[in-house]
XYZ file of C-alpha atoms in Angstrom:
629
model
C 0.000 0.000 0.000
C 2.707 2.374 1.094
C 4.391 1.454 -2.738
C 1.138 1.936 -4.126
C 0.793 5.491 -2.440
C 4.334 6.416 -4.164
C 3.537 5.401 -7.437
C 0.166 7.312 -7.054
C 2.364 10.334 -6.058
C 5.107 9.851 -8.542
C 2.579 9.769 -11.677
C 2.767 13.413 -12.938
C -0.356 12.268 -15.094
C -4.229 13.623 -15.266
C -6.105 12.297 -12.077
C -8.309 10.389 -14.572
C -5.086 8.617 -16.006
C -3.532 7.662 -12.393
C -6.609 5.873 -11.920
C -7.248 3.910 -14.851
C -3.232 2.777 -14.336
C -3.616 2.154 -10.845
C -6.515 -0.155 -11.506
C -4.444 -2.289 -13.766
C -1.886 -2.395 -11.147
C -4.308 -3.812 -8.357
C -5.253 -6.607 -11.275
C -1.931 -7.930 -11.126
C -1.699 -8.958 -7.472
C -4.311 -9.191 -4.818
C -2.184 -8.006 -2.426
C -2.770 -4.235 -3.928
C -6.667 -5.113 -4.476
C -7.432 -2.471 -1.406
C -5.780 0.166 -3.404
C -9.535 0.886 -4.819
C -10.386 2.749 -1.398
C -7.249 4.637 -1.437
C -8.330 5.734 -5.198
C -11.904 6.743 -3.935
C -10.441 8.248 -0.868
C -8.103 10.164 -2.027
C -10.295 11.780 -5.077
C -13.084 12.286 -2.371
C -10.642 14.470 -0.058
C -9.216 16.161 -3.242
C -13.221 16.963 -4.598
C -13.289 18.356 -0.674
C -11.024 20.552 -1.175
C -11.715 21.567 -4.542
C -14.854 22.502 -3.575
C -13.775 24.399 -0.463
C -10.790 26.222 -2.702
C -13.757 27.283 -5.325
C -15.464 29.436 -1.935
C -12.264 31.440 -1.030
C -10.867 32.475 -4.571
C -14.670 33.241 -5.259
C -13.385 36.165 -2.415
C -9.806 36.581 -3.650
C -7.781 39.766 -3.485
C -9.556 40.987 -6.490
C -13.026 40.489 -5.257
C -15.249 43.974 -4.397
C -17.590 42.766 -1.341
C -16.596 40.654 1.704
C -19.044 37.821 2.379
C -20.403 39.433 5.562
C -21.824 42.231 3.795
C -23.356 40.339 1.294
C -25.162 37.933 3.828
C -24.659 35.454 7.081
C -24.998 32.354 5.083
C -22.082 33.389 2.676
C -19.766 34.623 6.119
C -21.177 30.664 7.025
C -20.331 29.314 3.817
C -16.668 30.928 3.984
C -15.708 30.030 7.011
C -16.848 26.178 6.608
C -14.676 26.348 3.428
C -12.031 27.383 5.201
C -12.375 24.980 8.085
C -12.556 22.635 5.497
C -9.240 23.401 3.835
C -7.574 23.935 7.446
C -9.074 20.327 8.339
C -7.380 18.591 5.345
C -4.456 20.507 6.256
C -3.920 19.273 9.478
C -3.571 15.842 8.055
C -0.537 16.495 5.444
C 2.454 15.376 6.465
C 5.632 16.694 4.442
C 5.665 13.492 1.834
C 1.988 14.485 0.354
C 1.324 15.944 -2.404
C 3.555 19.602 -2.772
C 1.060 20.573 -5.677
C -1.357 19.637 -2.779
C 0.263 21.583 -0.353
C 1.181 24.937 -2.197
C -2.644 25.215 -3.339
C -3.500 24.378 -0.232
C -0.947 27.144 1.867
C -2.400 29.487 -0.995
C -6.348 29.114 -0.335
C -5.099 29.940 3.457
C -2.925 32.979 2.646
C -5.647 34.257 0.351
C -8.908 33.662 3.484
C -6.129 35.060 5.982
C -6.102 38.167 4.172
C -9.537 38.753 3.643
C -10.393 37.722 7.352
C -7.902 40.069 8.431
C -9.360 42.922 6.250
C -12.980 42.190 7.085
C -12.108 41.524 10.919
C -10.623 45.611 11.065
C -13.575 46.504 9.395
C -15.801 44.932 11.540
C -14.426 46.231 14.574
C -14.567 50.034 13.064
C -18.347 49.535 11.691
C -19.450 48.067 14.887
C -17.227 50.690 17.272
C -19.937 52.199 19.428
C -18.306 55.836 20.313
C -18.308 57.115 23.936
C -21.336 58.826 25.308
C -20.256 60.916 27.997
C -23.146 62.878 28.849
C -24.598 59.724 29.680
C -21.466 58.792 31.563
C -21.182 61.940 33.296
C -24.728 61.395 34.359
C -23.759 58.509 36.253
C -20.922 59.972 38.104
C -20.940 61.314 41.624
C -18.877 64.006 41.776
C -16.937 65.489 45.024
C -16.956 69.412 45.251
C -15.321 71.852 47.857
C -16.903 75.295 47.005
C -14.817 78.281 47.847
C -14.975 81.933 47.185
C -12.104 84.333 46.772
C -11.990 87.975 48.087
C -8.627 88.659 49.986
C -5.847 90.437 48.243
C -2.521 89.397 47.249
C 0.529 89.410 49.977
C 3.522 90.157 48.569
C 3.073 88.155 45.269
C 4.131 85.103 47.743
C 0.086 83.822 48.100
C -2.696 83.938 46.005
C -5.706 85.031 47.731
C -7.795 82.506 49.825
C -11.027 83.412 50.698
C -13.799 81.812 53.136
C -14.771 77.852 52.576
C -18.476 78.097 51.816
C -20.092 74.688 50.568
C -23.448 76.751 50.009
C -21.362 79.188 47.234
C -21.573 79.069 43.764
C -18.315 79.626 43.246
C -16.609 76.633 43.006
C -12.604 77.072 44.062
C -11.484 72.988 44.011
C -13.339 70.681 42.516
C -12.359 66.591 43.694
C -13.430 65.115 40.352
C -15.412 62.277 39.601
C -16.718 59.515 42.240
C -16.722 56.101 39.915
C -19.156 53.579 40.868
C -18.102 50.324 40.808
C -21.122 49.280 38.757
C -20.469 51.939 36.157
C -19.675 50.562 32.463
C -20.348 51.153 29.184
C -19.976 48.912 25.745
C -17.687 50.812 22.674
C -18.528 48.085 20.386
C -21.504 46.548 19.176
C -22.681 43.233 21.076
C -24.054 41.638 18.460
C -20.950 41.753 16.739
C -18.300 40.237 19.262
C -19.451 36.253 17.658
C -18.399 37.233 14.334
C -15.457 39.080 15.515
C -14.508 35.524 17.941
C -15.578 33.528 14.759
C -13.146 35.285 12.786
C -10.218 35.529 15.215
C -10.549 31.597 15.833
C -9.906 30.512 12.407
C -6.774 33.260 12.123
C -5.208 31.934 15.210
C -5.330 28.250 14.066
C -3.967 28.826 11.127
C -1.067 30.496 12.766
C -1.797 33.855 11.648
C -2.353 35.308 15.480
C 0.163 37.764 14.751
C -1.648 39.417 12.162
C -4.856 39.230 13.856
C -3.271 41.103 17.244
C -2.419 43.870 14.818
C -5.458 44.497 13.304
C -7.373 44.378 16.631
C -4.417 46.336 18.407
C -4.774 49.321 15.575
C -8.162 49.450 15.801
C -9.096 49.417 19.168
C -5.895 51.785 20.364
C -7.402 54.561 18.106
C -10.679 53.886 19.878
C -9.251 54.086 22.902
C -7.373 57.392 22.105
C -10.927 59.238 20.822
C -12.113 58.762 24.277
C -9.660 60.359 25.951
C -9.733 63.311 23.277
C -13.610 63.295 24.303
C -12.482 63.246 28.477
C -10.555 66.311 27.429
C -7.107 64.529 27.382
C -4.694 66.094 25.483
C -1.712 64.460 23.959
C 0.951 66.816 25.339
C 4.763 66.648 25.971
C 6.436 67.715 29.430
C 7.741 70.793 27.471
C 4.529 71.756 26.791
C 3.159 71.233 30.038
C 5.519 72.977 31.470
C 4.610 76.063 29.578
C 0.950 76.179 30.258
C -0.054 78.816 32.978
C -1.756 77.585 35.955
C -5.084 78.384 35.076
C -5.146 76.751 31.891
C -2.921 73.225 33.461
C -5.776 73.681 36.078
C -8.503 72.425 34.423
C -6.194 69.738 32.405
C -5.412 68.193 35.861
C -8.915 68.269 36.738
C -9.888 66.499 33.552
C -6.859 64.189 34.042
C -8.228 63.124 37.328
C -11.282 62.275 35.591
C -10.009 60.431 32.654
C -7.726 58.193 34.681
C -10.448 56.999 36.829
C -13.003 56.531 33.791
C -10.060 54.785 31.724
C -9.339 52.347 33.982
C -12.583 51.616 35.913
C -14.929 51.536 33.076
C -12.876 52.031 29.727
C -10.371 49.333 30.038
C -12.295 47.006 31.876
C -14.594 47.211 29.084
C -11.459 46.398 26.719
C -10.631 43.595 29.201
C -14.201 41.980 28.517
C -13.852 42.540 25.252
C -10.891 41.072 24.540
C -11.552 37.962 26.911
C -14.709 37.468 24.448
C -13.195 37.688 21.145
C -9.897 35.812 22.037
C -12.277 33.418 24.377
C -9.588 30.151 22.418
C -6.543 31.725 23.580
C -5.508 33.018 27.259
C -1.957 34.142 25.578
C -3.788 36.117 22.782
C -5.933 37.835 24.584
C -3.329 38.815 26.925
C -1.077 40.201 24.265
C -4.016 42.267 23.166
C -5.342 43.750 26.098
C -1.827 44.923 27.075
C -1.039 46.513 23.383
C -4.476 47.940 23.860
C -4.060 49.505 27.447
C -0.073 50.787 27.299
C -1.100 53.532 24.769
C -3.631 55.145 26.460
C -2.624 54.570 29.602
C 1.072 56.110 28.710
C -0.585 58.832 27.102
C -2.383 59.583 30.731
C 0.925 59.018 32.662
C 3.352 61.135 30.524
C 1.359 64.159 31.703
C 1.128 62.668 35.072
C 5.268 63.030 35.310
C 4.975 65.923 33.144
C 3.074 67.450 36.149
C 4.973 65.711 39.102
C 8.500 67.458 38.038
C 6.688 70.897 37.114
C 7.623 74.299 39.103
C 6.129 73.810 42.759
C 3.382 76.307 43.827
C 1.018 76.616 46.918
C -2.093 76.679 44.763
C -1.024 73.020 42.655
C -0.886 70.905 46.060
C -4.998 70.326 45.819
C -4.758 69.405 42.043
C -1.665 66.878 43.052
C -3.036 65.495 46.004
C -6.425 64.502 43.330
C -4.105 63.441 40.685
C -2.095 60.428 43.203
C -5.134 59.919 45.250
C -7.232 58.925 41.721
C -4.161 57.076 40.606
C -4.001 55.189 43.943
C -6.953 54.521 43.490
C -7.036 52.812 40.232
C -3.171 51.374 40.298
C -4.873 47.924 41.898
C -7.223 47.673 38.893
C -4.362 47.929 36.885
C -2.082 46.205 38.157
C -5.070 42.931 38.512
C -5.796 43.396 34.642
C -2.576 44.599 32.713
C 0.198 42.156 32.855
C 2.927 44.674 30.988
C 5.534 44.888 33.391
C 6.411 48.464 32.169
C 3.089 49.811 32.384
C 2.634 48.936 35.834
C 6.689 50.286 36.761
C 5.522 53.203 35.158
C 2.063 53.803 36.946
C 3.784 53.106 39.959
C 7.045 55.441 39.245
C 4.141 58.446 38.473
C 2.537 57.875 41.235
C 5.476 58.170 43.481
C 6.607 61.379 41.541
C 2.796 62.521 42.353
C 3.645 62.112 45.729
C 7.052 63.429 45.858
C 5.662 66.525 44.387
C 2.982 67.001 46.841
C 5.521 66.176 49.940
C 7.802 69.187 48.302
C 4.745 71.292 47.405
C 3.529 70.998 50.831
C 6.964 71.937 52.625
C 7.343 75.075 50.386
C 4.144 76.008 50.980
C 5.373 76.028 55.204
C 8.740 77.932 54.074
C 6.611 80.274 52.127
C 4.503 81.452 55.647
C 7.530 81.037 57.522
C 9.350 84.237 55.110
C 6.136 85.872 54.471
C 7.543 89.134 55.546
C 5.082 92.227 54.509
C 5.977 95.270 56.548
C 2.329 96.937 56.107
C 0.122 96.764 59.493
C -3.556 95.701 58.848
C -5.435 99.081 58.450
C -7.849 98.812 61.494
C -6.255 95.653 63.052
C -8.290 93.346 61.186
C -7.379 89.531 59.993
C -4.395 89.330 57.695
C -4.807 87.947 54.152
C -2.312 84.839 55.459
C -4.313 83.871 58.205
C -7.202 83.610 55.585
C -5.088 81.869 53.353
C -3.429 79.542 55.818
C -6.467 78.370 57.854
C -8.810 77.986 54.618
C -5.437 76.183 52.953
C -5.677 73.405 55.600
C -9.136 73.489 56.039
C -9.094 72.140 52.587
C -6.238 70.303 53.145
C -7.780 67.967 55.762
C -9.539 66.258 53.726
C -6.917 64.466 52.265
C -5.694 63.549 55.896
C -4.947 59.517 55.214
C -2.874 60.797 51.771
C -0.846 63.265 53.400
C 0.227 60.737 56.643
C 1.354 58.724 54.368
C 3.167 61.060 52.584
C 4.612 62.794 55.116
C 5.913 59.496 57.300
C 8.927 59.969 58.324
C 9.331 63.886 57.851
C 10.185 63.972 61.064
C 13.393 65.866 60.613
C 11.941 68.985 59.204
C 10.599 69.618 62.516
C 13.231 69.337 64.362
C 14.381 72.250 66.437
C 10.695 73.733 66.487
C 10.310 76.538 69.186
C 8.221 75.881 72.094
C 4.543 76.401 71.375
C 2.544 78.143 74.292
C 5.786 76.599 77.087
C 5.116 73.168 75.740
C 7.530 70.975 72.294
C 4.957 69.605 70.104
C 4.346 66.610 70.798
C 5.543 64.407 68.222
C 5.059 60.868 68.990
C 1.522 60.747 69.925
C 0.176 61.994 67.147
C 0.071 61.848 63.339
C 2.526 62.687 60.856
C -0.361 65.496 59.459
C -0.950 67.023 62.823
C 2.851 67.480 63.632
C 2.880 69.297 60.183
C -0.114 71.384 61.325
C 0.755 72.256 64.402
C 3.790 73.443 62.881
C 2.998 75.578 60.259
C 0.025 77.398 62.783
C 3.109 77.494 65.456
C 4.641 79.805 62.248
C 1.320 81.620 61.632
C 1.584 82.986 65.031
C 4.619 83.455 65.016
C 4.848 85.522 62.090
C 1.699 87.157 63.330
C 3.786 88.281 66.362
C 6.235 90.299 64.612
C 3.241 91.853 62.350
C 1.810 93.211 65.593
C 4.920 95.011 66.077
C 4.326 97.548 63.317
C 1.905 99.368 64.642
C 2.172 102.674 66.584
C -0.362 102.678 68.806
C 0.267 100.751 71.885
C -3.344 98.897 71.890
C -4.333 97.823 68.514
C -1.807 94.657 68.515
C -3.637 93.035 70.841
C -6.855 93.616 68.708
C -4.861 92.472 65.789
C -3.611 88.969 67.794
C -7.414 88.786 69.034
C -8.844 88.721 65.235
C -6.490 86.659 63.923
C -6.373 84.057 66.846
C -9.899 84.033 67.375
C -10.162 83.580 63.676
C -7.619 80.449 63.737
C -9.904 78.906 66.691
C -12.627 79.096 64.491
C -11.754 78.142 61.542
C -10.461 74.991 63.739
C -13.450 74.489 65.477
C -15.749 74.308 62.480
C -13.647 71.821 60.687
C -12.311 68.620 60.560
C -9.353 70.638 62.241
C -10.404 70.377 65.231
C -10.543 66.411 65.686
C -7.139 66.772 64.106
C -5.549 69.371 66.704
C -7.532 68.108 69.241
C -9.886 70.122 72.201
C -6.503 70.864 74.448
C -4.870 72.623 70.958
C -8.586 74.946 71.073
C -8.054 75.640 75.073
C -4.795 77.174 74.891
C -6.097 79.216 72.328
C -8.852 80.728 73.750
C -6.623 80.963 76.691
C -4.313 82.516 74.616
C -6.756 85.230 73.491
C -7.843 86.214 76.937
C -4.288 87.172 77.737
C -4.957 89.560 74.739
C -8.122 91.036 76.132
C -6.569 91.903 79.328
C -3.444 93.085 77.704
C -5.926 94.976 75.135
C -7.773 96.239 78.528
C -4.378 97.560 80.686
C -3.133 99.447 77.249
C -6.188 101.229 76.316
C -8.286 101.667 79.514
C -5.628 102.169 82.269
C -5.137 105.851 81.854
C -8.560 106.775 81.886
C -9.626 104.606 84.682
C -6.700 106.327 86.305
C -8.637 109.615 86.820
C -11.445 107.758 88.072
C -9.266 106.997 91.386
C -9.646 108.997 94.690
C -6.017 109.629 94.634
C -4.892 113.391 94.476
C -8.392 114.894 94.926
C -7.859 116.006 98.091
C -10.404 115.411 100.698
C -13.396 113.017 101.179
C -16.182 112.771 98.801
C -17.995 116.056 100.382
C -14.970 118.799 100.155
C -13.176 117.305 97.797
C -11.587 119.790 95.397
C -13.760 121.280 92.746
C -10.699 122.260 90.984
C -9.425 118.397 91.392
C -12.855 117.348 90.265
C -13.017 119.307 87.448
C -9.616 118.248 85.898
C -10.377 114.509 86.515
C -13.586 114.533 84.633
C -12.234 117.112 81.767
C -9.169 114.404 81.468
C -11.177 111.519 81.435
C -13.914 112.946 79.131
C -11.135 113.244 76.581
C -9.463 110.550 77.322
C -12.892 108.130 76.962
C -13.556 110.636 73.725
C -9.903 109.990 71.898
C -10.249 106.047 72.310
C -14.113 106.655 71.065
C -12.630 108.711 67.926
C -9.448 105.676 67.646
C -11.278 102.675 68.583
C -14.900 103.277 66.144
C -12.249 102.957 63.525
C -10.899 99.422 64.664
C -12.282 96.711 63.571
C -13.414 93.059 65.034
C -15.691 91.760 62.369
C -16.497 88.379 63.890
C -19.960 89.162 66.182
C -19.355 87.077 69.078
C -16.118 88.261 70.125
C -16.899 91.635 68.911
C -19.784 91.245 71.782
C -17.568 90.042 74.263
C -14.591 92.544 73.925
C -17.385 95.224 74.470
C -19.034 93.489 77.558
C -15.475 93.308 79.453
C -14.942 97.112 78.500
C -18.045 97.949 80.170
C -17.378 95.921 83.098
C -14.045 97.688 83.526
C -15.341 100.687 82.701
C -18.757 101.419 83.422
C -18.880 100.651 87.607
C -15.846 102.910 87.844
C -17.559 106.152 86.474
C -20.888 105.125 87.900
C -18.819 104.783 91.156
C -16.804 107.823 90.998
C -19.776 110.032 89.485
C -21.939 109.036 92.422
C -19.323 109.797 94.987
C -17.942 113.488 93.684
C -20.758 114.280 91.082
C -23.052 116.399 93.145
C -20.003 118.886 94.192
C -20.202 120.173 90.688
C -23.936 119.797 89.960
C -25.097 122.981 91.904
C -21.635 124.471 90.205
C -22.365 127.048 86.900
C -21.368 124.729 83.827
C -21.851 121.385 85.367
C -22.692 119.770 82.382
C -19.146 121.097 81.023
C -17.190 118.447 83.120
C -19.707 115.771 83.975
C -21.019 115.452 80.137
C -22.033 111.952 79.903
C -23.847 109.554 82.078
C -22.761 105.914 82.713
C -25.578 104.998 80.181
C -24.248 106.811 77.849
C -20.575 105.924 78.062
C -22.354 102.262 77.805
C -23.996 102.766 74.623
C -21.431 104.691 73.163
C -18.619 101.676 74.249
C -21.385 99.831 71.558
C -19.849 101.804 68.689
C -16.395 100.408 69.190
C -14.625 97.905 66.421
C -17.009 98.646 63.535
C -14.722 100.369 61.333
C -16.364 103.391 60.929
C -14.862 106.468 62.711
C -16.377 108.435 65.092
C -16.193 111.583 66.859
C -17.581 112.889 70.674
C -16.601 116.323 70.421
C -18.354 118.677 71.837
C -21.292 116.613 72.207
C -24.575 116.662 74.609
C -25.169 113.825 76.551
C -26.942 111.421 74.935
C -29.836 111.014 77.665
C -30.389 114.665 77.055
């Protein structure tokens, strides 16, 4: 038989001819009387393929349509003629037939091509493109509202205003919450069987290369219109690095948001889709996927470094903090479904440089407070522009509390040497890594507050100064996460803190007058004291109460409460010593010509006159009636 099957081979005759000769062979010895079957088998597997080799060149190279656009039951018929040939193929062995062979390697090359062609076609006709007003619908999104309306100091800080989550201005915006059940489909369902069906019959006949590519091309440039449709733009670090703030402001922002949506929902979606069209091959789909993801996802990562190594400024640290907090977020969804070794060394490398950045950000942002330096007093004593800014900074700030521990873990050096804060070293091994920091930079605040209270002229007003700006700093504390952060002893010394103020306030304002309220000098008892005593205590203290009156209207306290109780310990001071000393030495002048000269105001005047104080408006007592009058 095996002789038989080389002299079948060897005949370079008609097919008709080999068998006619063969049959006289098997008439010459019984022994080749089987060779019959091998005669009908082998013209039944060579009609076979005949037949299948007739369905692709019908859809050669030269051919207009592709059967899937003509109809499913020629895509049917094409691919069961190609099965067919791929079948028979399987079964040569390297003695068969080489005319065999060649036709046979031909008919493959030939479907490979066309498959190839109609499988990048079918995955742009069937690309579904992103909807993201629907996606955007579905998103949650994180918002800290703030409203600007301090001026500049020193071209050092940009102007921080009050945190107000009811404003419609909106100063920092977190980005996008993802859900985890968020998803969307870019390509048609209905198509992914004909798209499997296709890639199936390219990666048995060892064309898986070519099939990668096509997908690879396709879906990359897919993949790359969505992020042009997040807002991504393809940018270099040189060009990043030129953009003002404003401007890379809202590209971080939509950064944020495309790295969350791209890996959460855009190449998870690519994971599925690639795990259903390459369903045959775990290897294959692999390869995809990762070709797939590394584009985009270095495209979204190149401006993450471009952004890491840019010039530090206070007003970026928000924008970082979002940008490793989203990637930190999404690294371990990475990481699970790309297995590219340099996509996830470079996620991870970003991400550190994120957080490098913010750690450096962060500790100019300290130095910058610490050498804020303006020589100008606040007209009035009011709140500085850096208290503003540095209380509403960390306000904000505290909400990325767990990033910036871990971040700032083992800083511990850079506060070394701190000066003692209210008698007591911060304590630094009972508490967090963010609170050390905080403590810190208020422990500056104040202390740079301190020296700012030494411009002024007038002995009183820094003490109102220290009062609005502490009492400002307790506040802002108080109605924040600060406060759980710098903890209720922190908010004691404070307030303590601003009591020593008051009373300082009180002794450098109020002494002099209540001075001339005193028996002391007048000479006598309440009944012959001197008139001519009298007369000069009540003409120095009326314009001594007048000058602070005309001063003090000008000052200003603009929060209410302590407003209210800076007044109320004035009057206490104030008001029983006049009612006292008027009550005692008043009715020696009384029955005296020009009594009202001396003792012009009662002690219910004085009291609501002491309720004009700190409202920044000047005012003036001069020769005034009494009020009562």
């Amino acid at each position: 038989m095996a002789t038989a099957q080389q002299i079948l081979k060897s005949l370079n005759t008609p097919k008709e001819v080999r068998e006619d000769m063969l049959l006289i062979f098997s008439s010459f010895d019984n022994r080749l009387s089987k060779i019959t079957d091998l005669i009908h088998s082998s013209s039944a597997l060579e009609d076979r393929f005949d037949t299948a080799e007739k369905v692709i060149l019908r859809y050669d190279s030269n051919s207009n349509s592709l059967p899937w656009e003509d109809s499913p039951e020629e895509a049917g018929e094409y691919l069961s003629a190609l099965d067919e040939i791929l079948q028979l193929c399987e079964n040569l062995t390297v003695e068969d037939d080489k005319d065999f062979v060649d036709r046979a390697d031909t008919a493959i090359q030939i479907a490979m091509s066309r498959l190839e062609e109609e499988f990048r076609h079918m995955l742009i006709r069937n690309t579904v493109p992103l909807d993201a007003d629907r996606l955007y619908g579905s998103i949650r999104r994180v918002s800290l509202s703030f409203v600007s309306n301090d001026g500049v100091i020193d071209d050092e800080f940009e102007s921080f205003g009050e945190v107000d989550n009811d404003s419609s201005g909106c100063f920092h915006d977190r980005g996008a919450s993802i859900g985890d059940d968020l998803s969307v489909d870019l390509i048609n369902p209905d198509a992914v069987l004909e798209l499997r069906e296709i890639a199936d019959r390219m990666i048995r006949a060892t064309y898986e290369k070519e099939c990668c590519q096509a997908y690879t091309s396709v879906r990359r440039e897919v993949l790359d219109e969505c992020l042009v449709i997040l807002g991504v733009e393809k940018l270099s670090i040189e060009d990043v690095q030129k953009v003002e703030w404003k401007d890379l402001d809202e590209k971080m922002k939509k950064w944020i948001q495309a790295v969350k949506i791209a890996v959460r929902v855009l190449l998870t979606g690519e994971k599925r889709l690639c795990d259903q069209v390459f369903n045959g091959s775990d290897s294959i789909k692999e390869i995809c996927f990762n070709e797939t993801a590394k584009w985009s996802m270095m495209q979204l990562l190149n401006f993450g470094e471009a952004v890491s190594i840019s010039n530090r400024s206070s007003e970026k640290l928000f924008r970082i903090l979002d940008m490793y907090d989203a990637l930190a977020d999404v690294l371990p969804n990475l990481q699970a479904m790309v297995t590219d070794e340099f996509v996830c060394s470079e996620a991870k490398g970003v991400l550190s440089g994120l957080g490098e950045a913010a750690r450096a950000t962060f500790s100019e942002f300290e130095k910058a407070v610490q050498g804020e330096t303006s020589r100008k007093p606040m007209q009035n004593g009011e709140i500085h522009p850096i208290t503003r800014y540095v209380m509403n900074y960390l306000k904000l700030l505290v909400v990325y509390i767990e990033t910036l521990d871990s971040l700032l873990e083992g800083d511990e050096d850079d506060l070394r040497g701190l000066e003692k804060v209210d008698g007591d070293k911060l304590q630094t091994e009972s508490v967090s890594p963010v609170t050390r920091h905080f403590q810190s930079l208020i422990s500056t605040l104040e202390s740079n507050l301190e020296e700012k209270s030494r411009l002024y002229e007038d002995a009183a007003i820094p003490f109102i100064f220290l009062m609005n700006n502490i009492w400002y700093v307790v506040q802002k504390v108080k109605d924040s996460e600060l406060g759980n952060l710098l903890g209720d002893h922190w908010v004691r010394k404070r307030r303590g803190l601003i009591r020593q103020y008051a009373t300082s306030y009180l002794r450098a304002s109020w002494s002099k007058s209540l001075s001339f309220l005193k028996d002391e000098g007048i000479g006598g008892s309440s009944n012959n004291a001197s008139k001519v005593a009298l007369k000069d205590r009540f003409k120095n203290f009326n314009a001594c109460f007048e000058d602070i009156y005309r001063i003090q209207t000008a000052w200003k306290v603009p929060d209410p409460q302590l407003r209210e109780e800076l007044r109320i310990s004035i009057s206490e001071k104030v008001i029983p010593a006049y009612r006292s000393f008027v009550g005692r030495f008043g009715s020696q002048l009384e029955s005296g010509r020009n009594a009202g000269k001396y003792i012009k105001y009662t002690p219910e005047d004085l009291e609501n006159y002491l309720l004009d104080l700190f409202e920044g408006s000047p005012g003036v007592l001069h020769h005034l009636r009494r009020k009562s009058s």
